[in-house]
């Protein structure tokens, strides 16, 4: 059974043998791209090659890209612990063509790797295409021998990628694996598609057109390819598992969490171990790439992920800080592929320990307050906004942490109530400032504070369209 580390190498070797340049993963904080919170796809570091602004001495590349999806259009934070296939941090394996090969070769590469090199059962594979993309349908039929019923035509944006409102865009084709009828879910395009039966493993984007401001589209002079496959998803398949969290690497982290908290990895605490394993990876890699917990922007997203993990450790009964103790295990698993992790190990451990020590002081009391508030509520009623705001303001609970805590109980937060409580506090604070002569500065400060507070929100560029695969 190949390990994730071996599968990564097999992928890269396959494309190297097919004349691709192996390029290192770029950092999680995108270079020169303030519009994007975190690198969330393999194509991010190649944007300028696709638009033709930049040229390099290779036209084909392959990477295993570190990705974080914990905000904006791609926010998988709330999926962690609930689906078999989502992480906040994952590796995206990708092959790229910059004006070199196009569909006629991209599909055969993917098919050969999956069915020959990796030996997947062809009968379990099916694909989606953009509804008008007859070329792709033809290649899937001819090369892969897929019958029409296994080539699903999708008319939505799920199968049409664009870099932004203008610029390169084009249809995509997604490859799915059917994990069998014992698992809930339906084929892509069906009402049950969000289930975990049919899991998307690979997305191939055909950058075919350029979109202009006036709404017109033209063929790109250099048509390009951008693909993305989740290492953990293909890893699960090749290890005979259904669930990403049962792969060797994730399992090792789950067992470490179970060991340190003295809780059965597969008992009722399983979901907490999964969240901890996932959040350990995203927080450690973010710190290794220079993000530090703070109350704004990227640092606040990091802090939110850390605090969520800490609540799950608390639920496992941990008395002492847990997260930093798991770092050596992560470094043992991933330090060879990502040397920055080992280099930053002391910083990661210290940062996690300090955050957890600080947050512990209010976490217990905040959770007790939350329980008391819930006891007062009628069945099914939402937690009042003022309570959520008090947790935020006094106990350092980001809104999404409170929401995460309530979700297990089938409850929600009155978010608009939370927002008005926030607005009210802001107004009061503004009034207190008036006459100081610093009103303009204060207003700016409060606007920043507000964005942070919303937590889930408004970092510049959150809504910017970013690569799918
Ligand atoms: P899904 O529909 O399952 O959420 P996606 O369409 O959002 O996936 P893409 O943006 O197409 O995913 O990313 C390319 C590939 O990266 C996917 O086919 C999948 O294998 C992998 N991937 C995407 N999101 C995640 C995630 N949160 N955790 C693990 N792997 C992921
Ligand atoms: Mg997704
Ligand atoms: Mg998808
Ligand atoms: Mg996709």
Short mmCIF file of C-alpha atoms and ligand atoms in Angstrom, two decimals:
data_model
loop_
_atom_site.label_atom_id
_atom_site.label_comp_id
_atom_site.label_asym_id
_atom_site.label_seq_id
_atom_site.Cartn_x
_atom_site.Cartn_y
_atom_site.Cartn_z
CA UNK A 1 0.00 0.00 0.00
CA UNK A 2 1.65 3.26 -1.08
CA UNK A 3 1.98 6.04 1.49
CA UNK A 4 0.92 9.60 0.72
CA UNK A 5 4.60 10.51 0.44
CA UNK A 6 5.06 7.77 -2.17
CA UNK A 7 1.94 8.77 -4.09
CA UNK A 8 3.15 12.36 -4.29
CA UNK A 9 6.42 11.10 -5.79
CA UNK A 10 4.68 8.79 -8.25
CA UNK A 11 2.57 11.70 -9.47
CA UNK A 12 5.54 14.02 -9.93
CA UNK A 13 7.66 11.29 -11.57
CA UNK A 14 4.90 10.47 -14.02
CA UNK A 15 4.78 14.04 -15.25
CA UNK A 16 8.53 14.47 -15.15
CA UNK A 17 8.80 11.50 -17.48
CA UNK A 18 6.34 13.30 -19.70
CA UNK A 19 8.58 16.36 -19.98
CA UNK A 20 7.11 18.45 -17.19
CA UNK A 21 9.29 20.66 -15.02
CA UNK A 22 8.83 19.79 -11.34
CA UNK A 23 8.25 23.07 -9.53
CA UNK A 24 8.21 23.49 -5.76
CA UNK A 25 5.03 24.39 -3.95
CA UNK A 26 4.70 28.13 -3.48
CA UNK A 27 4.03 29.51 0.02
CA UNK A 28 0.53 29.65 1.48
CA UNK A 29 0.71 33.43 1.52
CA UNK A 30 0.61 34.26 -2.18
CA UNK A 31 3.49 36.38 -3.36
CA UNK A 32 2.42 39.67 -4.89
CA UNK A 33 -1.25 38.92 -4.65
CA UNK A 34 -2.96 40.89 -1.91
CA UNK A 35 -6.36 39.98 -3.35
CA UNK A 36 -6.07 36.38 -2.26
CA UNK A 37 -6.05 35.34 1.38
CA UNK A 38 -4.26 32.00 1.04
CA UNK A 39 -3.00 29.93 -1.84
CA UNK A 40 -5.96 27.67 -2.55
CA UNK A 41 -5.00 25.95 -5.81
CA UNK A 42 -1.99 24.86 -7.79
CA UNK A 43 -2.45 27.49 -10.48
CA UNK A 44 -2.02 30.44 -8.17
CA UNK A 45 1.77 30.63 -8.57
CA UNK A 46 1.38 30.39 -12.36
CA UNK A 47 -1.23 33.10 -12.92
CA UNK A 48 1.12 35.32 -14.87
CA UNK A 49 2.14 32.47 -17.14
CA UNK A 50 -1.44 31.79 -18.08
CA UNK A 51 -2.13 35.42 -18.87
CA UNK A 52 1.10 35.66 -20.85
CA UNK A 53 2.53 38.45 -18.69
CA UNK A 54 5.45 36.24 -17.71
CA UNK A 55 7.46 33.61 -19.58
CA UNK A 56 9.71 30.88 -18.27
CA UNK A 57 11.94 28.39 -19.97
CA UNK A 58 9.43 25.59 -19.56
CA UNK A 59 5.94 25.13 -21.00
CA UNK A 60 4.91 22.19 -18.84
CA UNK A 61 5.04 21.99 -15.08
CA UNK A 62 3.90 19.73 -12.24
CA UNK A 63 3.58 20.53 -8.54
CA UNK A 64 2.28 19.38 -5.23
CA UNK A 65 0.88 22.64 -3.93
CA UNK A 66 0.11 23.43 -0.31
CA UNK A 67 -3.43 24.78 -0.16
CA UNK A 68 -5.57 26.29 2.57
CA UNK A 69 -9.29 26.71 2.09
CA UNK A 70 -10.62 28.43 5.16
CA UNK A 71 -12.37 31.50 3.85
CA UNK A 72 -14.34 33.18 1.09
CA UNK A 73 -15.45 31.36 -2.02
CA UNK A 74 -13.52 28.27 -1.03
CA UNK A 75 -14.26 27.80 2.65
CA UNK A 76 -14.05 24.20 3.76
CA UNK A 77 -13.65 24.97 7.47
CA UNK A 78 -17.21 23.96 8.22
CA UNK A 79 -16.84 20.74 6.26
CA UNK A 80 -14.02 19.43 8.45
CA UNK A 81 -15.29 16.78 10.82
CA UNK A 82 -18.42 16.36 8.71
CA UNK A 83 -17.31 15.04 5.31
CA UNK A 84 -14.88 12.29 4.36
CA UNK A 85 -13.14 14.44 1.80
CA UNK A 86 -12.47 17.98 3.02
CA UNK A 87 -9.54 19.50 4.86
CA UNK A 88 -8.64 23.10 5.58
CA UNK A 89 -5.06 22.23 4.57
CA UNK A 90 -4.43 19.79 1.73
CA UNK A 91 -2.01 19.16 -1.07
CA UNK A 92 -3.15 19.72 -4.61
CA UNK A 93 -1.28 17.68 -7.20
CA UNK A 94 -1.31 19.42 -10.55
CA UNK A 95 0.04 19.34 -14.06
CA UNK A 96 0.09 22.49 -16.15
CA UNK A 97 0.54 23.40 -19.78
CA UNK A 98 1.31 27.00 -20.67
CA UNK A 99 0.25 27.21 -24.30
CA UNK A 100 1.64 23.75 -24.96
CA UNK A 101 -0.65 20.68 -24.95
CA UNK A 102 -4.41 21.02 -24.58
CA UNK A 103 -7.42 18.73 -24.03
CA UNK A 104 -6.31 16.06 -26.46
CA UNK A 105 -3.35 15.31 -24.21
CA UNK A 106 -4.52 16.44 -20.78
CA UNK A 107 -7.29 13.85 -20.64
CA UNK A 108 -5.08 10.94 -21.72
CA UNK A 109 -2.41 11.93 -19.16
CA UNK A 110 -4.98 11.88 -16.37
CA UNK A 111 -6.60 8.68 -17.54
CA UNK A 112 -3.28 6.85 -17.94
CA UNK A 113 -2.04 7.90 -14.53
CA UNK A 114 -5.25 6.84 -12.81
CA UNK A 115 -5.91 3.59 -14.60
CA UNK A 116 -2.44 2.35 -15.64
CA UNK A 117 0.04 3.77 -13.16
CA UNK A 118 -2.30 3.79 -10.16
CA UNK A 119 -4.39 0.86 -11.41
CA UNK A 120 -7.81 2.22 -10.44
CA UNK A 121 -10.83 0.23 -11.54
CA UNK A 122 -12.16 1.97 -14.69
CA UNK A 123 -15.71 0.90 -13.98
CA UNK A 124 -15.82 3.04 -10.87
CA UNK A 125 -14.78 6.22 -12.64
CA UNK A 126 -17.12 8.76 -14.19
CA UNK A 127 -16.65 12.31 -15.38
CA UNK A 128 -18.46 15.60 -15.73
CA UNK A 129 -17.95 18.02 -18.61
CA UNK A 130 -19.31 21.48 -19.39
CA UNK A 131 -22.56 20.90 -21.25
CA UNK A 132 -21.36 22.40 -24.53
CA UNK A 133 -17.89 20.84 -24.52
CA UNK A 134 -18.32 18.19 -27.20
CA UNK A 135 -14.57 18.00 -27.74
CA UNK A 136 -14.00 16.78 -24.20
CA UNK A 137 -16.89 14.31 -24.53
CA UNK A 138 -15.36 12.92 -27.69
CA UNK A 139 -11.92 12.41 -26.08
CA UNK A 140 -13.42 10.72 -23.03
CA UNK A 141 -15.36 8.38 -25.32
CA UNK A 142 -12.53 7.58 -27.70
CA UNK A 143 -9.56 7.48 -25.38
CA UNK A 144 -11.07 6.22 -22.16
CA UNK A 145 -13.94 4.29 -23.70
CA UNK A 146 -16.46 5.87 -21.33
CA UNK A 147 -20.09 5.40 -22.29
CA UNK A 148 -22.41 8.41 -22.59
CA UNK A 149 -24.06 7.76 -19.25
CA UNK A 150 -20.70 8.12 -17.49
CA UNK A 151 -20.02 11.50 -19.12
CA UNK A 152 -22.31 13.85 -17.26
CA UNK A 153 -23.00 17.22 -18.85
CA UNK A 154 -23.21 20.07 -16.34
CA UNK A 155 -24.45 23.54 -17.29
CA UNK A 156 -23.39 25.42 -14.17
CA UNK A 157 -20.22 27.29 -13.20
CA UNK A 158 -19.04 24.13 -11.45
CA UNK A 159 -17.78 23.12 -14.87
CA UNK A 160 -16.81 26.50 -16.21
CA UNK A 161 -13.75 28.08 -14.68
CA UNK A 162 -12.65 31.70 -14.82
CA UNK A 163 -9.74 33.54 -13.29
CA UNK A 164 -11.84 36.62 -12.60
CA UNK A 165 -14.48 38.83 -14.19
CA UNK A 166 -12.14 39.16 -17.17
CA UNK A 167 -9.19 37.13 -18.38
CA UNK A 168 -8.61 33.45 -19.13
CA UNK A 169 -11.54 31.09 -18.69
CA UNK A 170 -12.89 27.86 -20.05
CA UNK A 171 -14.71 24.61 -19.47
CA UNK A 172 -13.49 21.96 -17.09
CA UNK A 173 -13.94 18.27 -16.64
CA UNK A 174 -14.00 16.59 -13.24
CA UNK A 175 -13.19 12.96 -12.57
CA UNK A 176 -15.22 11.19 -9.88
CA UNK A 177 -14.87 7.85 -8.16
CA UNK A 178 -17.92 5.88 -7.05
CA UNK A 179 -17.31 4.50 -3.56
CA UNK A 180 -20.42 2.33 -3.80
CA UNK A 181 -24.06 2.29 -2.72
CA UNK A 182 -23.30 1.65 0.97
CA UNK A 183 -22.33 5.32 1.18
CA UNK A 184 -24.87 8.10 0.98
CA UNK A 185 -24.64 10.39 -2.02
CA UNK A 186 -25.59 10.79 -5.65
CA UNK A 187 -23.76 11.42 -8.93
CA UNK A 188 -22.70 14.97 -9.80
CA UNK A 189 -25.64 17.11 -10.83
CA UNK A 190 -28.09 15.10 -8.73
CA UNK A 191 -29.73 16.41 -5.54
CA UNK A 192 -27.54 14.13 -3.38
CA UNK A 193 -24.26 15.17 -5.00
CA UNK A 194 -22.90 16.64 -1.75
CA UNK A 195 -22.78 13.19 -0.18
CA UNK A 196 -19.57 11.20 -0.01
CA UNK A 197 -20.46 8.36 -2.37
CA UNK A 198 -19.22 9.99 -5.58
CA UNK A 199 -16.01 11.76 -4.69
CA UNK A 200 -14.35 14.22 -7.02
CA UNK A 201 -10.70 13.37 -7.33
CA UNK A 202 -9.37 15.44 -10.19
CA UNK A 203 -10.36 18.64 -11.91
CA UNK A 204 -8.96 19.46 -15.35
CA UNK A 205 -9.40 23.05 -16.50
CA UNK A 206 -9.19 23.92 -20.18
CA UNK A 207 -8.21 27.58 -20.47
CA UNK A 208 -9.70 28.16 -23.83
CA UNK A 209 -11.03 31.71 -24.01
CA UNK A 210 -10.32 35.20 -22.91
CA UNK A 211 -13.26 37.06 -21.40
CA UNK A 212 -13.50 40.81 -22.04
CA UNK A 213 -15.19 43.54 -20.08
CA UNK A 214 -17.94 44.02 -22.67
CA UNK A 215 -19.01 40.40 -22.14
CA UNK A 216 -17.51 39.03 -25.34
CA UNK A 217 -15.15 36.11 -25.48
CA UNK A 218 -12.37 35.17 -27.86
CA UNK A 219 -10.22 32.10 -28.30
CA UNK A 220 -6.94 32.47 -26.41
CA UNK A 221 -3.90 32.46 -28.68
CA UNK A 222 -2.20 30.08 -26.26
CA UNK A 223 -4.65 27.61 -24.84
CA UNK A 224 -3.53 26.21 -21.52
CA UNK A 225 -4.15 23.45 -19.01
CA UNK A 226 -4.51 23.68 -15.25
CA UNK A 227 -5.35 20.60 -13.21
CA UNK A 228 -5.78 19.78 -9.54
CA UNK A 229 -6.11 16.49 -7.70
CA UNK A 230 -6.27 16.20 -3.91
CA UNK A 231 -3.38 14.05 -2.68
CA UNK A 232 -5.39 12.91 0.33
CA UNK A 233 -8.34 11.90 -1.88
CA UNK A 234 -6.33 9.85 -4.37
CA UNK A 235 -4.40 8.53 -1.37
CA UNK A 236 -7.57 7.24 0.26
CA UNK A 237 -8.47 5.39 -2.94
CA UNK A 238 -5.05 3.84 -3.37
CA UNK A 239 -5.02 2.74 0.26
CA UNK A 240 -8.39 1.06 -0.16
CA UNK A 241 -10.18 3.59 2.07
CA UNK A 242 -13.19 5.72 1.58
CA UNK A 243 -12.26 8.47 3.98
CA UNK A 244 -9.30 10.88 3.64
CA UNK A 245 -8.86 10.72 7.40
CA UNK A 246 -8.09 6.99 7.18
CA UNK A 247 -4.99 7.54 5.03
CA UNK A 248 -1.65 6.74 6.66
CA UNK A 249 -0.69 10.35 7.25
CA UNK A 250 -3.97 11.59 8.70
CA UNK A 251 -4.34 8.41 10.72
CA UNK A 252 -0.93 8.92 12.33
CA UNK A 253 -2.01 12.38 13.45
CA UNK A 254 -5.34 11.10 14.73
CA UNK A 255 -3.55 8.43 16.73
CA UNK A 256 -1.15 10.98 18.16
CA UNK A 257 -4.12 13.09 19.25
CA UNK A 258 -5.73 9.99 20.77
CA UNK A 259 -2.54 9.13 22.59
CA UNK A 260 -1.97 12.57 24.08
CA UNK A 261 -5.57 12.96 25.22
CA UNK A 262 -5.85 9.29 26.31
CA UNK A 263 -9.00 8.92 24.23
CA UNK A 264 -9.88 6.11 21.85
CA UNK A 265 -9.13 7.24 18.26
CA UNK A 266 -12.29 5.53 17.04
CA UNK A 267 -14.59 6.19 19.98
CA UNK A 268 -17.05 9.04 20.32
CA UNK A 269 -14.09 11.43 20.29
CA UNK A 270 -13.24 10.50 16.71
CA UNK A 271 -14.67 13.67 15.23
CA UNK A 272 -12.59 15.79 17.63
CA UNK A 273 -9.43 13.91 16.67
CA UNK A 274 -10.20 14.52 13.00
CA UNK A 275 -10.65 18.24 13.51
CA UNK A 276 -7.47 18.42 15.59
CA UNK A 277 -5.45 16.51 12.97
CA UNK A 278 -6.71 18.78 10.22
CA UNK A 279 -6.28 22.03 12.10
CA UNK A 280 -2.82 20.99 13.26
CA UNK A 281 -1.76 20.83 9.64
CA UNK A 282 -3.26 24.14 8.56
CA UNK A 283 -2.03 26.07 11.58
CA UNK A 284 1.49 24.60 11.45
CA UNK A 285 1.91 25.21 7.73
CA UNK A 286 0.55 28.74 8.01
CA UNK A 287 2.99 29.59 10.79
CA UNK A 288 5.83 28.01 8.79
CA UNK A 289 4.91 30.36 5.95
CA UNK A 290 5.06 33.41 8.16
CA UNK A 291 1.48 33.92 9.35
CA UNK A 292 1.16 34.70 13.06
CA UNK A 293 -2.07 34.75 15.08
CA UNK A 294 -3.51 38.24 15.32
CA UNK A 295 -6.79 40.08 15.29
CA UNK A 296 -6.86 40.93 11.64
CA UNK A 297 -6.72 39.51 8.18
CA UNK A 298 -4.78 36.29 7.67
CA UNK A 299 -3.65 36.19 11.27
CA UNK A 300 -7.23 36.22 12.46
CA UNK A 301 -8.13 33.30 10.24
CA UNK A 302 -5.18 31.43 11.74
CA UNK A 303 -6.32 32.33 15.24
CA UNK A 304 -9.85 31.16 14.50
CA UNK A 305 -8.60 27.79 13.26
CA UNK A 306 -6.37 27.41 16.33
CA UNK A 307 -9.17 28.23 18.73
CA UNK A 308 -11.56 25.83 17.06
CA UNK A 309 -8.98 23.06 17.45
CA UNK A 310 -8.49 23.99 21.10
CA UNK A 311 -12.18 23.68 21.81
CA UNK A 312 -12.13 20.19 20.34
CA UNK A 313 -9.14 19.28 22.54
CA UNK A 314 -11.09 20.62 25.51
CA UNK A 315 -14.03 18.38 24.59
CA UNK A 316 -11.65 15.42 24.73
CA UNK A 317 -11.00 16.35 28.34
CA UNK A 318 -7.50 17.70 27.80
CA UNK A 319 -6.33 19.65 30.82
CA UNK A 320 -3.06 20.91 29.36
CA UNK A 321 -2.37 22.48 25.98
CA UNK A 322 -2.41 19.74 23.32
CA UNK A 323 -1.69 21.15 19.91
CA UNK A 324 2.00 21.93 20.33
CA UNK A 325 2.66 18.39 21.53
CA UNK A 326 1.49 17.04 18.19
CA UNK A 327 3.91 19.07 16.09
CA UNK A 328 6.83 16.59 16.22
CA UNK A 329 4.53 13.97 14.79
CA UNK A 330 3.51 16.22 11.94
CA UNK A 331 7.13 17.07 11.23
CA UNK A 332 7.95 13.37 11.17
CA UNK A 333 5.22 12.80 8.60
CA UNK A 334 5.71 15.79 6.35
CA UNK A 335 9.04 17.39 7.20
CA UNK A 336 10.91 15.69 4.41
CA UNK A 337 8.58 16.86 1.66
CA UNK A 338 8.31 20.33 3.23
CA UNK A 339 11.59 21.27 4.95
CA UNK A 340 10.16 24.65 6.00
CA UNK A 341 8.10 22.74 8.53
CA UNK A 342 11.14 21.41 10.37
CA UNK A 343 12.87 24.77 10.21
CA UNK A 344 9.89 26.46 11.81
CA UNK A 345 9.20 23.71 14.33
CA UNK A 346 10.29 25.66 17.43
CA UNK A 347 8.26 28.69 16.36
CA UNK A 348 5.19 26.57 15.60
CA UNK A 349 5.38 24.82 18.96
CA UNK A 350 5.85 28.03 20.91
CA UNK A 351 3.10 29.85 19.09
CA UNK A 352 0.60 27.04 19.56
CA UNK A 353 1.50 26.63 23.21
CA UNK A 354 1.19 30.31 23.96
CA UNK A 355 -2.15 30.67 22.17
CA UNK A 356 -3.58 27.62 23.85
CA UNK A 357 -2.37 28.64 27.28
CA UNK A 358 -3.92 32.08 26.87
CA UNK A 359 -7.19 30.87 25.41
CA UNK A 360 -7.60 28.18 28.08
CA UNK A 361 -8.13 30.90 30.65
CA UNK A 362 -11.39 31.96 29.04
CA UNK A 363 -12.39 28.85 27.09
CA UNK A 364 -13.71 26.87 30.06
CA UNK A 365 -15.67 29.76 31.44
CA UNK A 366 -17.01 30.72 28.03
CA UNK A 367 -18.23 27.20 27.36
CA UNK A 368 -19.97 27.15 30.72
CA UNK A 369 -21.65 30.45 29.92
CA UNK A 370 -22.72 28.99 26.59
CA UNK A 371 -24.28 25.98 28.33
CA UNK A 372 -26.14 28.22 30.75
CA UNK A 373 -27.48 30.31 27.90
CA UNK A 374 -28.63 27.20 26.07
CA UNK A 375 -30.42 25.91 29.17
CA UNK A 376 -32.45 29.09 29.23
CA UNK A 377 -33.59 28.69 25.63
CA UNK A 378 -36.62 26.92 24.31
CA UNK A 379 -36.12 23.85 22.18
CA UNK A 380 -34.54 24.70 18.88
CA UNK A 381 -34.33 28.44 19.49
CA UNK A 382 -31.27 30.26 18.19
CA UNK A 383 -28.66 31.59 20.60
CA UNK A 384 -29.37 35.33 21.03
CA UNK A 385 -26.92 37.66 19.34
CA UNK A 386 -26.02 39.37 22.61
CA UNK A 387 -24.87 36.07 24.11
CA UNK A 388 -22.71 35.29 21.10
CA UNK A 389 -21.34 38.81 21.29
CA UNK A 390 -20.51 38.48 24.95
CA UNK A 391 -18.65 35.25 24.19
CA UNK A 392 -16.77 37.07 21.47
CA UNK A 393 -16.04 40.22 23.38
CA UNK A 394 -15.30 38.86 26.85
CA UNK A 395 -14.16 35.30 26.24
CA UNK A 396 -12.44 35.57 22.88
CA UNK A 397 -14.81 33.21 21.06
CA UNK A 398 -14.77 33.98 17.35
CA UNK A 399 -18.33 33.80 15.99
CA UNK A 400 -17.54 30.69 13.96
CA UNK A 401 -16.29 28.89 17.07
CA UNK A 402 -19.63 29.50 18.77
CA UNK A 403 -21.40 28.35 15.63
CA UNK A 404 -19.25 25.22 15.52
CA UNK A 405 -20.11 24.48 19.15
CA UNK A 406 -23.83 24.91 18.50
CA UNK A 407 -23.91 22.87 15.32
CA UNK A 408 -23.26 19.67 17.30
CA UNK A 409 -26.39 20.47 19.25
CA UNK A 410 -28.43 21.30 16.17
CA UNK A 411 -28.58 24.96 17.15
CA UNK A 412 -27.70 28.23 15.46
CA UNK A 413 -26.64 31.71 16.40
CA UNK A 414 -28.82 34.73 15.69
CA UNK A 415 -26.16 36.27 13.47
CA UNK A 416 -27.96 39.52 12.77
CA UNK A 417 -28.42 39.95 16.53
CA UNK A 418 -24.69 39.40 16.91
CA UNK A 419 -24.00 42.01 14.27
CA UNK A 420 -26.27 44.58 15.88
CA UNK A 421 -24.63 43.99 19.26
CA UNK A 422 -21.32 44.60 17.57
CA UNK A 423 -22.61 47.75 15.85
CA UNK A 424 -23.99 49.04 19.12
CA UNK A 425 -20.69 48.61 20.86
CA UNK A 426 -18.96 50.36 18.02
CA UNK A 427 -21.35 53.28 18.21
CA UNK A 428 -20.80 53.58 21.95
CA UNK A 429 -17.06 53.49 21.53
CA UNK A 430 -17.26 56.08 18.77
CA UNK A 431 -19.31 58.38 20.98
CA UNK A 432 -16.72 58.01 23.71
CA UNK A 433 -14.06 59.09 21.26
CA UNK A 434 -15.88 62.15 19.96
CA UNK A 435 -14.23 65.44 20.70
CA UNK A 436 -10.84 63.89 21.06
CA UNK A 437 -9.84 65.28 17.71
CA UNK A 438 -8.84 61.85 16.50
CA UNK A 439 -12.17 60.90 15.06
CA UNK A 440 -10.86 60.11 11.61
CA UNK A 441 -8.26 57.67 12.89
CA UNK A 442 -10.73 56.13 15.24
CA UNK A 443 -13.21 55.51 12.46
CA UNK A 444 -10.61 53.62 10.50
CA UNK A 445 -9.65 51.59 13.52
CA UNK A 446 -13.25 50.64 14.19
CA UNK A 447 -13.83 49.56 10.62
CA UNK A 448 -10.89 47.21 10.86
CA UNK A 449 -12.15 45.87 14.17
CA UNK A 450 -15.55 45.28 12.65
CA UNK A 451 -14.20 43.22 9.80
CA UNK A 452 -12.21 41.09 12.18
CA UNK A 453 -15.15 40.61 14.39
CA UNK A 454 -17.31 39.22 11.66
CA UNK A 455 -14.67 36.62 11.41
CA UNK A 456 -16.13 34.84 8.46
CA UNK A 457 -15.71 37.90 6.33
CA UNK A 458 -14.53 40.70 4.45
CA UNK A 459 -10.84 40.41 3.92
CA UNK A 460 -10.06 42.23 0.74
CA UNK A 461 -10.47 39.86 -2.12
CA UNK A 462 -12.32 37.11 -0.36
CA UNK A 463 -14.78 37.15 -3.19
CA UNK A 464 -12.22 37.21 -5.91
CA UNK A 465 -12.69 34.29 -8.19
CA UNK A 466 -9.87 31.91 -7.75
CA UNK A 467 -8.74 28.79 -9.44
CA UNK A 468 -10.83 25.69 -9.27
CA UNK A 469 -8.17 23.08 -9.57
P1 LIG B 1 -15.42 19.52 -3.84
O1 LIG B 1 -16.51 19.74 -4.87
O2 LIG B 1 -15.29 18.09 -3.41
O3 LIG B 1 -15.51 20.48 -2.70
P2 LIG B 1 -13.81 21.27 -5.45
O4 LIG B 1 -14.52 21.20 -6.77
O5 LIG B 1 -14.13 22.42 -4.58
O6 LIG B 1 -14.04 19.88 -4.62
P3 LIG B 1 -11.39 21.99 -6.84
O7 LIG B 1 -11.45 23.42 -6.56
O8 LIG B 1 -11.79 21.50 -8.17
O9 LIG B 1 -12.25 21.21 -5.68
O10 LIG B 1 -9.92 21.46 -6.46
C1 LIG B 1 -9.24 20.45 -7.18
C2 LIG B 1 -9.11 19.17 -6.39
O11 LIG B 1 -8.56 19.42 -5.09
C3 LIG B 1 -10.42 18.47 -6.12
O12 LIG B 1 -10.80 17.68 -7.21
C4 LIG B 1 -10.09 17.64 -4.88
O13 LIG B 1 -9.45 16.43 -5.25
C5 LIG B 1 -9.10 18.51 -4.14
N1 LIG B 1 -9.76 19.28 -3.05
C6 LIG B 1 -10.50 20.40 -3.18
N2 LIG B 1 -10.89 20.88 -1.98
C7 LIG B 1 -10.35 20.04 -1.05
C8 LIG B 1 -10.37 20.01 0.37
N3 LIG B 1 -11.00 20.94 1.08
N4 LIG B 1 -9.71 19.01 1.00
C9 LIG B 1 -9.06 18.05 0.28
N5 LIG B 1 -9.00 18.03 -1.06
C10 LIG B 1 -9.63 19.02 -1.73
MG1 LIG B 2 -15.12 22.55 -2.79
MG1 LIG B 3 -16.40 20.15 -7.04
MG1 LIG B 4 -13.65 20.82 -8.74
#
